[in-house]
């Protein structure tokens, strides 16, 4: 990978949520605490914070998540795609090795193909959420990929959020990796997006136009009592409350590590493109949130198989046309960072083999067995 100009590029970090599954029948297993304990006791990860309720150290870590059947792996902030790729693969291998230590496996699947009744991770905050949100919380076993990109200031972060909004649905289409739910094919490429959309604070946003308005929106939401804290501001993209970053949250966890690298590279380029547009005084697209919601639904429904909503015209267009428009939009930023050829290669490979949803459908068509879908995903999760 080309590493020109990495000293001048924004750092990126990735959080991936993985399923913990039985290696034989593919059923999710409620053993996240055991896996993390094994990892730290056997030196799979450096000692540090590994509780979601604690402040993260910002380095490599394995952490619990909302349900005990899942695990979050985190990278350090990285300057180059080479470094990020190594971090993602390291984190997946560390999680896999620790999982094997307690008799389970990890799978980069955004929902479980095998039917499951999730088990809440014990914490006061999670219990409060379960009480307040009932079935929405009870069924919330989904795995996403969150990309953090460094911004120079919160003001820049708010300006970036306004300008990347139309470009987020194609990221969901590229990452879509959750066609199965409770043992059946949902007909969606990303059913995770549909399940995640049940949270009342999730989804696209209207224009903020300033940091002050972003902050006022968050305070107004908290004032309703419907959400408990800033951690529950589940916008598609938000200003991180802990790091000097914007956090883009639309993607399914990617089945292939290369696709995670691609996703992160595209996100960083989108942020850089938006920041430059803001500094140049270029206004954001005033497209309304209800159209963005339709674009996200379309990406969730058909992924790369059919039409998407074009980020510029907001009309239906073939998926390959929309992906090409995304690449064209961020090409100057990718060229400046030295990532353009790498991204072109990663994108070409993804489009040739398909996203995670396509791989899952292929495995199911071959075997007619959702457990085999999970087994295939386990192998792909840690493949180099």
GROMACS .gro file of C-alpha atoms in nm:
model
  384
    1UNK     CA    1   0.000   0.000   0.000
    2UNK     CA    2   0.118   0.351  -0.087
    3UNK     CA    3   0.205   0.548   0.225
    4UNK     CA    4   0.283   0.889   0.070
    5UNK     CA    5   0.179   1.191   0.278
    6UNK     CA    6   0.066   0.986   0.578
    7UNK     CA    7   0.207   1.250   0.814
    8UNK     CA    8  -0.043   1.498   0.668
    9UNK     CA    9  -0.349   1.272   0.667
   10UNK     CA   10  -0.615   1.240   0.931
   11UNK     CA   11  -0.588   0.946   1.167
   12UNK     CA   12  -0.855   0.677   1.153
   13UNK     CA   13  -0.964   0.414   1.403
   14UNK     CA   14  -1.212   0.131   1.373
   15UNK     CA   15  -1.444  -0.047   1.615
   16UNK     CA   16  -1.579  -0.382   1.495
   17UNK     CA   17  -1.846  -0.586   1.672
   18UNK     CA   18  -1.815  -0.964   1.630
   19UNK     CA   19  -2.047  -1.253   1.710
   20UNK     CA   20  -1.936  -1.528   1.948
   21UNK     CA   21  -2.066  -1.857   1.811
   22UNK     CA   22  -2.059  -2.231   1.868
   23UNK     CA   23  -1.807  -2.369   1.617
   24UNK     CA   24  -2.029  -2.669   1.544
   25UNK     CA   25  -2.387  -2.546   1.513
   26UNK     CA   26  -2.326  -2.172   1.467
   27UNK     CA   27  -2.549  -2.067   1.756
   28UNK     CA   28  -2.442  -1.745   1.934
   29UNK     CA   29  -2.289  -1.805   2.275
   30UNK     CA   30  -2.323  -1.571   2.577
   31UNK     CA   31  -1.956  -1.582   2.682
   32UNK     CA   32  -1.810  -1.236   2.611
   33UNK     CA   33  -1.688  -1.184   2.967
   34UNK     CA   34  -1.516  -1.526   2.964
   35UNK     CA   35  -1.347  -1.450   2.631
   36UNK     CA   36  -1.217  -1.115   2.751
   37UNK     CA   37  -1.092  -1.263   3.076
   38UNK     CA   38  -0.909  -1.536   2.884
   39UNK     CA   39  -0.758  -1.279   2.647
   40UNK     CA   40  -0.612  -1.069   2.926
   41UNK     CA   41  -0.498  -1.362   3.139
   42UNK     CA   42  -0.320  -1.525   2.843
   43UNK     CA   43  -0.169  -1.210   2.696
   44UNK     CA   44  -0.376  -1.197   2.378
   45UNK     CA   45  -0.420  -0.820   2.427
   46UNK     CA   46  -0.232  -0.561   2.636
   47UNK     CA   47  -0.372  -0.504   2.980
   48UNK     CA   48  -0.601  -0.202   3.002
   49UNK     CA   49  -0.966  -0.112   3.014
   50UNK     CA   50  -1.197  -0.375   2.868
   51UNK     CA   51  -1.535  -0.278   3.009
   52UNK     CA   52  -1.771  -0.075   2.790
   53UNK     CA   53  -1.865   0.130   3.093
   54UNK     CA   54  -1.503   0.235   3.148
   55UNK     CA   55  -1.311   0.493   2.949
   56UNK     CA   56  -1.132   0.319   2.664
   57UNK     CA   57  -0.758   0.356   2.649
   58UNK     CA   58  -0.779   0.433   2.279
   59UNK     CA   59  -0.553   0.141   2.193
   60UNK     CA   60  -0.605  -0.219   2.087
   61UNK     CA   61  -0.869  -0.374   2.306
   62UNK     CA   62  -1.142  -0.631   2.336
   63UNK     CA   63  -1.458  -0.503   2.501
   64UNK     CA   64  -1.801  -0.623   2.600
   65UNK     CA   65  -2.106  -0.495   2.415
   66UNK     CA   66  -2.481  -0.472   2.473
   67UNK     CA   67  -2.538  -0.847   2.452
   68UNK     CA   68  -2.315  -1.121   2.591
   69UNK     CA   69  -2.306  -1.296   2.252
   70UNK     CA   70  -2.093  -1.022   2.100
   71UNK     CA   71  -1.750  -0.871   2.140
   72UNK     CA   72  -1.608  -0.539   2.026
   73UNK     CA   73  -1.255  -0.513   1.892
   74UNK     CA   74  -1.088  -0.174   1.860
   75UNK     CA   75  -0.784  -0.045   1.677
   76UNK     CA   76  -0.553   0.238   1.773
   77UNK     CA   77  -0.575   0.562   1.572
   78UNK     CA   78  -0.380   0.492   1.252
   79UNK     CA   79  -0.222   0.722   0.996
   80UNK     CA   80  -0.176   0.476   0.709
   81UNK     CA   81  -0.395   0.206   0.558
   82UNK     CA   82  -0.110  -0.041   0.605
   83UNK     CA   83  -0.112   0.026   0.979
   84UNK     CA   84  -0.490   0.008   0.997
   85UNK     CA   85  -0.499  -0.319   0.802
   86UNK     CA   86  -0.246  -0.475   1.040
   87UNK     CA   87  -0.444  -0.352   1.341
   88UNK     CA   88  -0.775  -0.490   1.214
   89UNK     CA   89  -0.623  -0.828   1.141
   90UNK     CA   90  -0.442  -0.834   1.474
   91UNK     CA   91  -0.764  -0.755   1.661
   92UNK     CA   92  -0.961  -1.024   1.478
   93UNK     CA   93  -0.690  -1.284   1.540
   94UNK     CA   94  -0.664  -1.190   1.909
   95UNK     CA   95  -1.041  -1.221   1.947
   96UNK     CA   96  -1.040  -1.553   1.762
   97UNK     CA   97  -0.761  -1.699   1.974
   98UNK     CA   98  -0.927  -1.591   2.297
   99UNK     CA   99  -1.261  -1.729   2.181
  100UNK     CA  100  -1.103  -2.066   2.102
  101UNK     CA  101  -0.963  -2.064   2.454
  102UNK     CA  102  -1.317  -2.088   2.591
  103UNK     CA  103  -1.447  -2.321   2.320
  104UNK     CA  104  -1.619  -2.076   2.085
  105UNK     CA  105  -1.539  -1.892   1.761
  106UNK     CA  106  -1.577  -1.537   1.630
  107UNK     CA  107  -1.771  -1.446   1.317
  108UNK     CA  108  -1.787  -1.105   1.149
  109UNK     CA  109  -2.161  -1.124   1.089
  110UNK     CA  110  -2.389  -0.827   1.146
  111UNK     CA  111  -2.679  -1.049   1.254
  112UNK     CA  112  -2.697  -1.413   1.352
  113UNK     CA  113  -2.819  -1.650   1.080
  114UNK     CA  114  -2.903  -1.903   1.355
  115UNK     CA  115  -3.202  -1.828   1.577
  116UNK     CA  116  -3.105  -1.684   1.916
  117UNK     CA  117  -3.250  -1.529   2.227
  118UNK     CA  118  -2.982  -1.275   2.327
  119UNK     CA  119  -2.850  -1.234   2.682
  120UNK     CA  120  -2.798  -0.883   2.814
  121UNK     CA  121  -2.450  -0.791   2.937
  122UNK     CA  122  -2.495  -0.718   3.309
  123UNK     CA  123  -2.454  -0.349   3.385
  124UNK     CA  124  -2.674  -0.085   3.543
  125UNK     CA  125  -2.692   0.118   3.221
  126UNK     CA  126  -2.781  -0.178   3.002
  127UNK     CA  127  -3.046  -0.298   3.247
  128UNK     CA  128  -3.200   0.050   3.241
  129UNK     CA  129  -3.204   0.043   2.862
  130UNK     CA  130  -3.363  -0.302   2.860
  131UNK     CA  131  -3.637  -0.186   3.098
  132UNK     CA  132  -3.705   0.130   2.899
  133UNK     CA  133  -3.698  -0.008   2.545
  134UNK     CA  134  -3.848  -0.354   2.600
  135UNK     CA  135  -3.848  -0.569   2.283
  136UNK     CA  136  -3.629  -0.321   2.094
  137UNK     CA  137  -3.351  -0.386   2.344
  138UNK     CA  138  -3.431  -0.754   2.392
  139UNK     CA  139  -3.385  -0.832   2.023
  140UNK     CA  140  -3.089  -0.599   1.967
  141UNK     CA  141  -2.815  -0.843   1.875
  142UNK     CA  142  -2.652  -0.665   1.583
  143UNK     CA  143  -2.290  -0.601   1.492
  144UNK     CA  144  -2.176  -0.282   1.325
  145UNK     CA  145  -1.852  -0.117   1.224
  146UNK     CA  146  -1.782   0.233   1.350
  147UNK     CA  147  -1.511   0.446   1.190
  148UNK     CA  148  -1.353   0.737   1.380
  149UNK     CA  149  -1.176   1.009   1.182
  150UNK     CA  150  -0.975   1.286   1.343
  151UNK     CA  151  -1.107   1.642   1.307
  152UNK     CA  152  -0.927   1.965   1.390
  153UNK     CA  153  -1.210   2.099   1.609
  154UNK     CA  154  -1.570   2.029   1.708
  155UNK     CA  155  -1.671   2.310   1.473
  156UNK     CA  156  -1.507   2.128   1.185
  157UNK     CA  157  -1.676   1.810   1.301
  158UNK     CA  158  -2.023   1.966   1.284
  159UNK     CA  159  -1.949   2.103   0.935
  160UNK     CA  160  -1.831   1.759   0.822
  161UNK     CA  161  -2.150   1.592   0.948
  162UNK     CA  162  -2.361   1.828   0.739
  163UNK     CA  163  -2.162   1.757   0.423
  164UNK     CA  164  -2.123   1.378   0.433
  165UNK     CA  165  -2.493   1.297   0.485
  166UNK     CA  166  -2.586   1.202   0.125
  167UNK     CA  167  -2.279   0.981   0.086
  168UNK     CA  168  -2.348   0.747   0.378
  169UNK     CA  169  -2.605   0.511   0.215
  170UNK     CA  170  -2.351   0.373  -0.038
  171UNK     CA  171  -2.128   0.279   0.256
  172UNK     CA  172  -2.409   0.067   0.395
  173UNK     CA  173  -2.459  -0.099   0.056
  174UNK     CA  174  -2.090  -0.185   0.030
  175UNK     CA  175  -2.073  -0.324   0.384
  176UNK     CA  176  -2.413  -0.500   0.392
  177UNK     CA  177  -2.361  -0.830   0.574
  178UNK     CA  178  -2.683  -0.931   0.749
  179UNK     CA  179  -2.938  -1.101   0.523
  180UNK     CA  180  -3.047  -1.362   0.781
  181UNK     CA  181  -3.244  -1.318   1.103
  182UNK     CA  182  -3.372  -1.586   1.340
  183UNK     CA  183  -3.299  -1.865   1.095
  184UNK     CA  184  -3.461  -1.715   0.785
  185UNK     CA  185  -3.367  -1.505   0.485
  186UNK     CA  186  -3.511  -1.157   0.542
  187UNK     CA  187  -3.493  -1.042   0.181
  188UNK     CA  188  -3.268  -0.756   0.294
  189UNK     CA  189  -2.895  -0.725   0.243
  190UNK     CA  190  -2.863  -0.542   0.577
  191UNK     CA  191  -3.129  -0.646   0.822
  192UNK     CA  192  -2.906  -0.500   1.094
  193UNK     CA  193  -2.997  -0.154   0.966
  194UNK     CA  194  -3.366  -0.233   1.006
  195UNK     CA  195  -3.323  -0.362   1.360
  196UNK     CA  196  -3.094  -0.076   1.459
  197UNK     CA  197  -3.348   0.172   1.325
  198UNK     CA  198  -3.586   0.081   1.607
  199UNK     CA  199  -3.384   0.295   1.848
  200UNK     CA  200  -3.562   0.632   1.870
  201UNK     CA  201  -3.243   0.835   1.830
  202UNK     CA  202  -3.104   0.651   1.527
  203UNK     CA  203  -3.084   0.754   1.164
  204UNK     CA  204  -2.998   1.050   0.943
  205UNK     CA  205  -3.009   1.410   1.063
  206UNK     CA  206  -3.120   1.743   0.924
  207UNK     CA  207  -2.855   2.009   0.867
  208UNK     CA  208  -2.705   2.145   1.188
  209UNK     CA  209  -2.529   2.443   1.025
  210UNK     CA  210  -2.317   2.504   1.335
  211UNK     CA  211  -2.165   2.331   1.636
  212UNK     CA  212  -2.400   2.532   1.858
  213UNK     CA  213  -2.702   2.386   1.680
  214UNK     CA  214  -2.559   2.033   1.699
  215UNK     CA  215  -2.511   2.074   2.073
  216UNK     CA  216  -2.858   2.224   2.113
  217UNK     CA  217  -3.008   1.929   1.927
  218UNK     CA  218  -2.833   1.681   2.155
  219UNK     CA  219  -2.943   1.872   2.467
  220UNK     CA  220  -3.302   1.885   2.343
  221UNK     CA  221  -3.302   1.511   2.282
  222UNK     CA  222  -3.166   1.446   2.631
  223UNK     CA  223  -3.429   1.679   2.774
  224UNK     CA  224  -3.708   1.458   2.644
  225UNK     CA  225  -3.600   1.175   2.874
  226UNK     CA  226  -3.640   0.931   2.583
  227UNK     CA  227  -3.262   0.887   2.565
  228UNK     CA  228  -3.056   0.867   2.882
  229UNK     CA  229  -2.715   1.001   2.789
  230UNK     CA  230  -2.497   1.116   2.499
  231UNK     CA  231  -2.391   0.757   2.435
  232UNK     CA  232  -2.745   0.698   2.309
  233UNK     CA  233  -2.726   0.968   2.042
  234UNK     CA  234  -2.732   0.708   1.767
  235UNK     CA  235  -2.710   0.937   1.463
  236UNK     CA  236  -2.571   0.780   1.146
  237UNK     CA  237  -2.271   1.006   1.209
  238UNK     CA  238  -2.193   1.202   1.523
  239UNK     CA  239  -1.923   1.397   1.702
  240UNK     CA  240  -1.749   1.161   1.942
  241UNK     CA  241  -1.799   1.251   2.307
  242UNK     CA  242  -1.464   1.095   2.405
  243UNK     CA  243  -1.223   1.154   2.118
  244UNK     CA  244  -1.140   1.444   1.879
  245UNK     CA  245  -1.318   1.263   1.598
  246UNK     CA  246  -1.633   1.226   1.400
  247UNK     CA  247  -1.778   0.876   1.423
  248UNK     CA  248  -1.953   0.724   1.121
  249UNK     CA  249  -2.184   0.443   1.234
  250UNK     CA  250  -2.384   0.328   0.931
  251UNK     CA  251  -2.193   0.018   0.826
  252UNK     CA  252  -2.252  -0.347   0.903
  253UNK     CA  253  -1.945  -0.520   1.036
  254UNK     CA  254  -1.765  -0.636   0.724
  255UNK     CA  255  -1.711  -1.005   0.662
  256UNK     CA  256  -1.366  -0.947   0.509
  257UNK     CA  257  -1.095  -0.745   0.679
  258UNK     CA  258  -1.004  -0.586   0.344
  259UNK     CA  259  -1.356  -0.443   0.322
  260UNK     CA  260  -1.316  -0.282   0.662
  261UNK     CA  261  -0.998  -0.114   0.539
  262UNK     CA  262  -1.181   0.003   0.227
  263UNK     CA  263  -1.469   0.138   0.434
  264UNK     CA  264  -1.235   0.329   0.663
  265UNK     CA  265  -1.041   0.475   0.370
  266UNK     CA  266  -1.361   0.596   0.204
  267UNK     CA  267  -1.486   0.746   0.530
  268UNK     CA  268  -1.160   0.932   0.589
  269UNK     CA  269  -1.170   1.066   0.234
  270UNK     CA  270  -1.530   1.177   0.279
  271UNK     CA  271  -1.436   1.363   0.598
  272UNK     CA  272  -1.139   1.533   0.431
  273UNK     CA  273  -1.349   1.627   0.127
  274UNK     CA  274  -1.620   1.773   0.349
  275UNK     CA  275  -1.374   1.967   0.565
  276UNK     CA  276  -1.212   2.124   0.259
  277UNK     CA  277  -1.553   2.218   0.120
  278UNK     CA  278  -1.642   2.385   0.451
  279UNK     CA  279  -1.316   2.579   0.461
  280UNK     CA  280  -1.378   2.691   0.102
  281UNK     CA  281  -1.721   2.821   0.199
  282UNK     CA  282  -1.914   2.566  -0.006
  283UNK     CA  283  -2.261   2.502   0.139
  284UNK     CA  284  -2.381   2.149   0.218
  285UNK     CA  285  -2.650   1.975   0.015
  286UNK     CA  286  -2.980   2.080   0.178
  287UNK     CA  287  -3.142   1.739   0.111
  288UNK     CA  288  -3.395   1.661   0.384
  289UNK     CA  289  -3.358   1.376   0.630
  290UNK     CA  290  -3.668   1.195   0.505
  291UNK     CA  291  -3.503   1.147   0.164
  292UNK     CA  292  -3.183   1.030   0.331
  293UNK     CA  293  -3.388   0.780   0.529
  294UNK     CA  294  -3.528   0.643   0.204
  295UNK     CA  295  -3.177   0.618   0.061
  296UNK     CA  296  -3.061   0.423   0.366
  297UNK     CA  297  -3.362   0.190   0.340
  298UNK     CA  298  -3.284   0.127  -0.026
  299UNK     CA  299  -2.921   0.042   0.057
  300UNK     CA  300  -3.037  -0.188   0.336
  301UNK     CA  301  -3.290  -0.364   0.117
  302UNK     CA  302  -3.086  -0.442  -0.192
  303UNK     CA  303  -2.724  -0.352  -0.117
  304UNK     CA  304  -2.530  -0.375  -0.442
  305UNK     CA  305  -2.785  -0.599  -0.617
  306UNK     CA  306  -3.018  -0.331  -0.750
  307UNK     CA  307  -3.062   0.044  -0.768
  308UNK     CA  308  -2.956   0.289  -0.499
  309UNK     CA  309  -3.045   0.654  -0.445
  310UNK     CA  310  -2.784   0.874  -0.613
  311UNK     CA  311  -2.616   1.106  -0.357
  312UNK     CA  312  -2.620   1.404  -0.595
  313UNK     CA  313  -2.946   1.374  -0.789
  314UNK     CA  314  -3.140   1.189  -0.517
  315UNK     CA  315  -3.296   0.977  -0.789
  316UNK     CA  316  -3.276   0.603  -0.843
  317UNK     CA  317  -2.959   0.488  -1.018
  318UNK     CA  318  -2.778   0.154  -1.066
  319UNK     CA  319  -2.564   0.058  -0.768
  320UNK     CA  320  -2.244   0.058  -0.976
  321UNK     CA  321  -2.321   0.416  -1.088
  322UNK     CA  322  -2.364   0.529  -0.729
  323UNK     CA  323  -2.045   0.358  -0.615
  324UNK     CA  324  -1.858   0.518  -0.905
  325UNK     CA  325  -1.996   0.858  -0.802
  326UNK     CA  326  -1.874   0.800  -0.446
  327UNK     CA  327  -1.526   0.714  -0.567
  328UNK     CA  328  -1.521   1.015  -0.798
  329UNK     CA  329  -1.632   1.243  -0.514
  330UNK     CA  330  -1.343   1.141  -0.289
  331UNK     CA  331  -1.074   1.082  -0.553
  332UNK     CA  332  -0.890   1.412  -0.488
  333UNK     CA  333  -0.869   1.335  -0.113
  334UNK     CA  334  -0.754   0.978  -0.181
  335UNK     CA  335  -0.493   1.103  -0.424
  336UNK     CA  336  -0.356   1.353  -0.172
  337UNK     CA  337  -0.325   1.086   0.097
  338UNK     CA  338  -0.164   0.836  -0.141
  339UNK     CA  339  -0.453   0.590  -0.099
  340UNK     CA  340  -0.617   0.613  -0.440
  341UNK     CA  341  -0.468   0.305  -0.604
  342UNK     CA  342  -0.513   0.099  -0.289
  343UNK     CA  343  -0.879   0.197  -0.265
  344UNK     CA  344  -0.938   0.127  -0.632
  345UNK     CA  345  -0.793  -0.220  -0.588
  346UNK     CA  346  -0.990  -0.296  -0.271
  347UNK     CA  347  -1.311  -0.167  -0.426
  348UNK     CA  348  -1.259  -0.369  -0.743
  349UNK     CA  349  -1.213  -0.686  -0.537
  350UNK     CA  350  -1.525  -0.617  -0.332
  351UNK     CA  351  -1.737  -0.555  -0.640
  352UNK     CA  352  -1.600  -0.868  -0.809
  353UNK     CA  353  -1.675  -1.105  -0.518
  354UNK     CA  354  -1.965  -0.913  -0.365
  355UNK     CA  355  -2.028  -0.789  -0.012
  356UNK     CA  356  -2.081  -1.004   0.296
  357UNK     CA  357  -2.451  -1.053   0.221
  358UNK     CA  358  -2.364  -1.208  -0.113
  359UNK     CA  359  -2.115  -1.444   0.053
  360UNK     CA  360  -2.378  -1.552   0.304
  361UNK     CA  361  -2.636  -1.612   0.032
  362UNK     CA  362  -2.381  -1.814  -0.167
  363UNK     CA  363  -2.300  -2.032   0.134
  364UNK     CA  364  -2.669  -2.089   0.205
  365UNK     CA  365  -2.753  -2.169  -0.158
  366UNK     CA  366  -2.475  -2.429  -0.157
  367UNK     CA  367  -2.576  -2.597   0.169
  368UNK     CA  368  -2.933  -2.488   0.257
  369UNK     CA  369  -2.803  -2.467   0.614
  370UNK     CA  370  -2.767  -2.148   0.820
  371UNK     CA  371  -2.510  -2.319   1.042
  372UNK     CA  372  -2.290  -2.360   0.734
  373UNK     CA  373  -2.328  -1.986   0.668
  374UNK     CA  374  -2.177  -1.922   1.011
  375UNK     CA  375  -1.895  -2.173   0.957
  376UNK     CA  376  -1.805  -2.004   0.630
  377UNK     CA  377  -1.805  -1.665   0.804
  378UNK     CA  378  -1.579  -1.791   1.084
  379UNK     CA  379  -1.317  -1.887   0.825
  380UNK     CA  380  -1.345  -1.559   0.635
  381UNK     CA  381  -1.330  -1.345   0.951
  382UNK     CA  382  -0.966  -1.424   1.022
  383UNK     CA  383  -0.850  -1.504   0.667
  384UNK     CA  384  -0.548  -1.295   0.566
   0.00000   0.00000   0.00000
